[in-house]
Short mmCIF file of C-alpha atoms in Angstrom, two decimals:
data_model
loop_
_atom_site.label_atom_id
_atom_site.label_comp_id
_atom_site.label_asym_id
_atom_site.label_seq_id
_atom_site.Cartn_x
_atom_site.Cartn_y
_atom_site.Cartn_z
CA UNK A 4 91.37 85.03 98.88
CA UNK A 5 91.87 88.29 100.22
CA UNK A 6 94.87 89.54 97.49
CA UNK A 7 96.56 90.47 100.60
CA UNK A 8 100.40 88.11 100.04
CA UNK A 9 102.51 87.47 103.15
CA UNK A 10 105.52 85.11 103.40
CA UNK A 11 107.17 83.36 103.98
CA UNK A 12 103.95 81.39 105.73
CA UNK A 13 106.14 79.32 108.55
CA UNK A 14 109.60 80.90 110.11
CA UNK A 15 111.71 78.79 113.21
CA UNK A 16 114.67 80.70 114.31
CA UNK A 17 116.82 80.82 117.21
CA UNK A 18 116.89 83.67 119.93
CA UNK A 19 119.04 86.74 118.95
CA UNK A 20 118.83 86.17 115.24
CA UNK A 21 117.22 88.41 112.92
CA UNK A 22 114.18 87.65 110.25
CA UNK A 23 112.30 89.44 107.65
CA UNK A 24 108.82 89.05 106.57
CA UNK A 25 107.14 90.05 103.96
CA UNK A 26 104.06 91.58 102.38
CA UNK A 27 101.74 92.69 99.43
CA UNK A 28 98.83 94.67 99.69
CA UNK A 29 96.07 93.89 97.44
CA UNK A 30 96.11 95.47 94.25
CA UNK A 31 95.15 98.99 94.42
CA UNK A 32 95.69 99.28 97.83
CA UNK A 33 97.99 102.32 99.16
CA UNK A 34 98.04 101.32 102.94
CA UNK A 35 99.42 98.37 104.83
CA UNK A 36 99.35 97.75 108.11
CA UNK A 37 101.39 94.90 110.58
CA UNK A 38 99.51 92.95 113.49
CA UNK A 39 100.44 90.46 115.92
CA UNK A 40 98.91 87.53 117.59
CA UNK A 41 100.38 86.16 120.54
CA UNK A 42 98.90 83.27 121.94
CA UNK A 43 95.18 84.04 123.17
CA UNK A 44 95.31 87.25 122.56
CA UNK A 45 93.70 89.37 120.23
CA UNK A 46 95.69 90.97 116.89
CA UNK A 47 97.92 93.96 118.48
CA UNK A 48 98.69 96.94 115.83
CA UNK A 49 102.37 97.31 115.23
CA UNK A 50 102.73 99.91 112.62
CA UNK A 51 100.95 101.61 109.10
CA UNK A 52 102.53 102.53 106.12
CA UNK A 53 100.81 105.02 103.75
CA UNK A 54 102.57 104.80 100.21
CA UNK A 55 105.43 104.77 101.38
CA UNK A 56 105.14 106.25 104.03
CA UNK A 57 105.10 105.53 107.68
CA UNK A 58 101.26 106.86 109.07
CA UNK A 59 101.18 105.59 112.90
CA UNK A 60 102.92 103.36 114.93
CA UNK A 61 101.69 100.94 117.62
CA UNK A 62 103.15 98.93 120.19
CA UNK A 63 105.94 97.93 118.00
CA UNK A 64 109.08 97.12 119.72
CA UNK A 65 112.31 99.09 119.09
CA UNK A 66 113.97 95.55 117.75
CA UNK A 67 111.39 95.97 114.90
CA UNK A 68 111.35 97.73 112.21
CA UNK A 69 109.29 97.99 108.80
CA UNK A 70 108.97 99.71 105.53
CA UNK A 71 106.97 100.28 102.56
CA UNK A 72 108.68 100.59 99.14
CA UNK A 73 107.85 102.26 95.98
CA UNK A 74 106.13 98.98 94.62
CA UNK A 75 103.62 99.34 97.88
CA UNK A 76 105.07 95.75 99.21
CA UNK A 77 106.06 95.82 102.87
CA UNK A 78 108.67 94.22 105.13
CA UNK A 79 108.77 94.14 108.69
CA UNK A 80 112.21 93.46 110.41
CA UNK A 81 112.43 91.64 113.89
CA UNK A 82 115.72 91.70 115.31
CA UNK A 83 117.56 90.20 118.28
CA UNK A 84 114.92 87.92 118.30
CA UNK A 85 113.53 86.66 122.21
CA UNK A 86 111.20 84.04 122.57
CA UNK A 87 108.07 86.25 123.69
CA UNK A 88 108.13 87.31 120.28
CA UNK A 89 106.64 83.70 118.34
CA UNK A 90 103.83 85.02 117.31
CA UNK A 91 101.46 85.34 113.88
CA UNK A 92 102.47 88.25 112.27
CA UNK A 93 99.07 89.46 110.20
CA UNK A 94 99.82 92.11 107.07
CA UNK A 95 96.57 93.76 106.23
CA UNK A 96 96.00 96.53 103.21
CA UNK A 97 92.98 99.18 102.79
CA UNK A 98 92.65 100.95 99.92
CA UNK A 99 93.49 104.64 101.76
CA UNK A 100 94.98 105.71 104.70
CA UNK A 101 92.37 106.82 107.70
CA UNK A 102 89.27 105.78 105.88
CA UNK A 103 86.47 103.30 107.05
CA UNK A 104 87.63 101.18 104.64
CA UNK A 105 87.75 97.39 106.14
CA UNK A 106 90.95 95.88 106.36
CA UNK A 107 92.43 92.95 103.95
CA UNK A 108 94.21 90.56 106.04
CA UNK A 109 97.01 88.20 104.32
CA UNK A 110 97.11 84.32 105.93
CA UNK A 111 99.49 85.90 108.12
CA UNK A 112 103.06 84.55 109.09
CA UNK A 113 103.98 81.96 112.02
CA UNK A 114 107.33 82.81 113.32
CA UNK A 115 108.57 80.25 116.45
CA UNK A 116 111.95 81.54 118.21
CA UNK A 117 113.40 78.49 119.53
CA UNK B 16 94.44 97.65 129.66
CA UNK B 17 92.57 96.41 126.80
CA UNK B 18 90.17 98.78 125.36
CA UNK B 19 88.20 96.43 123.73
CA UNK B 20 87.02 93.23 125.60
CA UNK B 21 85.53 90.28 124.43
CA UNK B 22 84.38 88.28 127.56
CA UNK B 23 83.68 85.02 126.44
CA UNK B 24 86.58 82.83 124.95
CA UNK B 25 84.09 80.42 123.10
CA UNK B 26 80.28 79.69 122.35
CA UNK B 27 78.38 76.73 121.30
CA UNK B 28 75.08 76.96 119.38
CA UNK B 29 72.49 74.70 118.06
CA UNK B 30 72.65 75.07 113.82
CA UNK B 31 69.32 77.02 113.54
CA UNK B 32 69.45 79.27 116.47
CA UNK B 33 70.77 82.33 117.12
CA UNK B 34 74.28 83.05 117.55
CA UNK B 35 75.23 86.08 120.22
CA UNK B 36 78.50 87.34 120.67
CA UNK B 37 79.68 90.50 122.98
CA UNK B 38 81.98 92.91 123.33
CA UNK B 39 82.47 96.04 125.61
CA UNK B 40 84.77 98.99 124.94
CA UNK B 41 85.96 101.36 127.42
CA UNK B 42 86.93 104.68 125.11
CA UNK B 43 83.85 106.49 124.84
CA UNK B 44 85.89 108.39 121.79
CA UNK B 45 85.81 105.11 119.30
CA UNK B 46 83.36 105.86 116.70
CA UNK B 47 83.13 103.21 114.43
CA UNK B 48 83.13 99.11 114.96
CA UNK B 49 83.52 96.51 112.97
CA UNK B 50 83.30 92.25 113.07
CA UNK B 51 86.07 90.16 111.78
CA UNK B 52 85.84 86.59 111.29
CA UNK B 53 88.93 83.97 111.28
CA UNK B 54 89.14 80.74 110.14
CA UNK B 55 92.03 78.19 111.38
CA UNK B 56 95.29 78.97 109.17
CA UNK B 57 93.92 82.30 107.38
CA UNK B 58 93.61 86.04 107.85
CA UNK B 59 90.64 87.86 109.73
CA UNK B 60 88.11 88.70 107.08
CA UNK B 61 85.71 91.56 107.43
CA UNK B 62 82.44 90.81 108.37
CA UNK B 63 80.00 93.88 109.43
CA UNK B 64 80.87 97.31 110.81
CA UNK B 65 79.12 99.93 112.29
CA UNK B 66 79.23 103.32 112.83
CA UNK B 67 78.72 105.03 116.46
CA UNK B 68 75.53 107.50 114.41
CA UNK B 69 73.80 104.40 114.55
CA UNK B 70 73.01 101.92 116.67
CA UNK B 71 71.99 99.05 114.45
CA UNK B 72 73.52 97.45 111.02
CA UNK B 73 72.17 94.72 109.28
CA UNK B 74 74.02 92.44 106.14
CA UNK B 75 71.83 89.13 106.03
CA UNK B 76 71.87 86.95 108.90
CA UNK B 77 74.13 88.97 110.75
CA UNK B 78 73.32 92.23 112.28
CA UNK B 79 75.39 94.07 114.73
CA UNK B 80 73.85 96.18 117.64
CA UNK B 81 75.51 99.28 119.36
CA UNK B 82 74.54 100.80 122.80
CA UNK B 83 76.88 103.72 123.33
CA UNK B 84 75.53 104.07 126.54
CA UNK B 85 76.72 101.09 128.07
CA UNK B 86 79.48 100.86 125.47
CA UNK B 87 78.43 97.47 124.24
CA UNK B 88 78.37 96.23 120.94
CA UNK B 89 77.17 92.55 119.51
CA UNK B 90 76.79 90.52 117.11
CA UNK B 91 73.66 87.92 115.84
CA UNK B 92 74.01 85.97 113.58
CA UNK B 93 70.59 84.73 112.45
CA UNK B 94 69.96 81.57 111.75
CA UNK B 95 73.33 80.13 112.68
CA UNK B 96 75.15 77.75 110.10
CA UNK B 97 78.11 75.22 110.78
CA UNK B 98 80.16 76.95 108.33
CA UNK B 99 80.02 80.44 111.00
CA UNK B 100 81.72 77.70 112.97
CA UNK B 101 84.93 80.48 113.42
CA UNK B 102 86.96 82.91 115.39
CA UNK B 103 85.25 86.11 115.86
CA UNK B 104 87.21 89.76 116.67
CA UNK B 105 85.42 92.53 117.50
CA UNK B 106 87.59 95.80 116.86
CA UNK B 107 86.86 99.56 117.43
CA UNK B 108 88.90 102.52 115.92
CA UNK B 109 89.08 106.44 116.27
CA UNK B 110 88.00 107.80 112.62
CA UNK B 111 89.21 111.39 113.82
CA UNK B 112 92.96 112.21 114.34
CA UNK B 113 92.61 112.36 118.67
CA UNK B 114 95.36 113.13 120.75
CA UNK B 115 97.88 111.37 118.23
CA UNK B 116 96.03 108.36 117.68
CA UNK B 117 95.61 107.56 113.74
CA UNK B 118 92.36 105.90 114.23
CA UNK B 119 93.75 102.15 113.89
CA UNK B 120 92.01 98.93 114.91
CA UNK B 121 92.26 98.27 118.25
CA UNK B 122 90.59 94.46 118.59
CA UNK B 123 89.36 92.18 120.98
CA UNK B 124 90.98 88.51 122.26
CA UNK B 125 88.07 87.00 120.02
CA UNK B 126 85.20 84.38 120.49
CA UNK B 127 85.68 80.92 119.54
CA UNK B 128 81.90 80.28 117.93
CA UNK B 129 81.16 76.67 117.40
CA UNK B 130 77.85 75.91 115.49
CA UNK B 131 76.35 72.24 116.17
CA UNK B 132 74.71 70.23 113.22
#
């Protein structure tokens, strides 16, 4: 167990709707991060948060958008939702911000857009 | 274009033997490397890393090698097990603010190892 809590674990949706997911870094951990897996390909970064604050960005989409609040859990928000964008959505947490510290990956979440 | 490449999709070794996965890179700037393994249903977990001062790590039976000349790293794992039967992700970052980038994982596709009883 990683300490790293994502839900919800399964999401089905339509096209053009709108979904939130959810995250919480391990305890202790200032920085979370949002990756996603496509089919056969490898985890893409979307975007970091640094307590509270957004640290880099990635190839996240304009549709998307995530924050970090004061309690260090995350959300990332996927609008207008097409169908290229089922995916597993990974939340991962490190204990700072640009360190070498390794990653924490939650179980990530499956979202399907039907 | 995918900075970090893992050519081989799967691999299938004898429990015993040694396991060898590869992956290339094509930013000369990454500095620092690191092994994730993934089993079905569950986050990437951290494996080994390495940093690009050296050019070999060791944790066990798994010890990563790193040839910045030819901007290879890979991974044995020594002797192999069924339960390394698992995704693995090679990933590379930039530890030093460059040219915007905040030093985030960039990862490979993965390798699909399977380990044989």
């Amino acid at each position: 167990d990683s300490g790293v809590t994502q839900t919800p674990k399964h999401l089905i949706t339509a096209t053009g709707q709108r979904v939130t997911l959810r995250c919480s870094p391990r305890s202790g951990d200032l920085s979370v991060y949002w990756y996603q897996q496509s089919l056969d390909q490898g985890l893409q970064f979307l975007i970091q948060y640094y307590n509270g604050e957004e640290r880099a960005k990635g190839n996240i989409l304009e549709r998307f958008s995530a924050q970090q609040f004061p309690d260090l859990h995350s959300e990332l928000n996927l609008s207008s939702l097409e169908l290229g964008d089922s995916a597993l959505y990974f939340c991962a947490s490190s204990v700072q911000g640009s360190s070498n510290s390794p990653l924490h990956f939650g179980n990530g979440t499956r979202l399907t857009v039907t | 274009d995918q900075q970090v490449k893992q050519n081989s999709p799967s691999l299938s070794v004898q429990e015993g033997r040694i396991s060898i996965l590869n992956c290339d890179y094509t930013n000369s700037m990454f500095d620092y490397f690191l092994w994730y393994k993934k089993y079905p249903a569950e986050g990437p977990t951290f494996l080994i890393s390495i940093s690009s001062i050296k050019d070999k790590n060791e944790d066990g039976r798994f010890t990563v090698f790193l040839n910045k000349s030819a901007k290879h790293l890979s991974l044995h794992i020594v002797p192999s097990q069924p339960g390394d039967s698992a995704v693995y992700f090679c990933a590379a970052k930039l530890t030093m603010n460059y040219g915007g980038s905040q030093g985030n994982l960039i990862f490979g596709k993965g390798t699909k190892l399977s380990v044989k009883p």
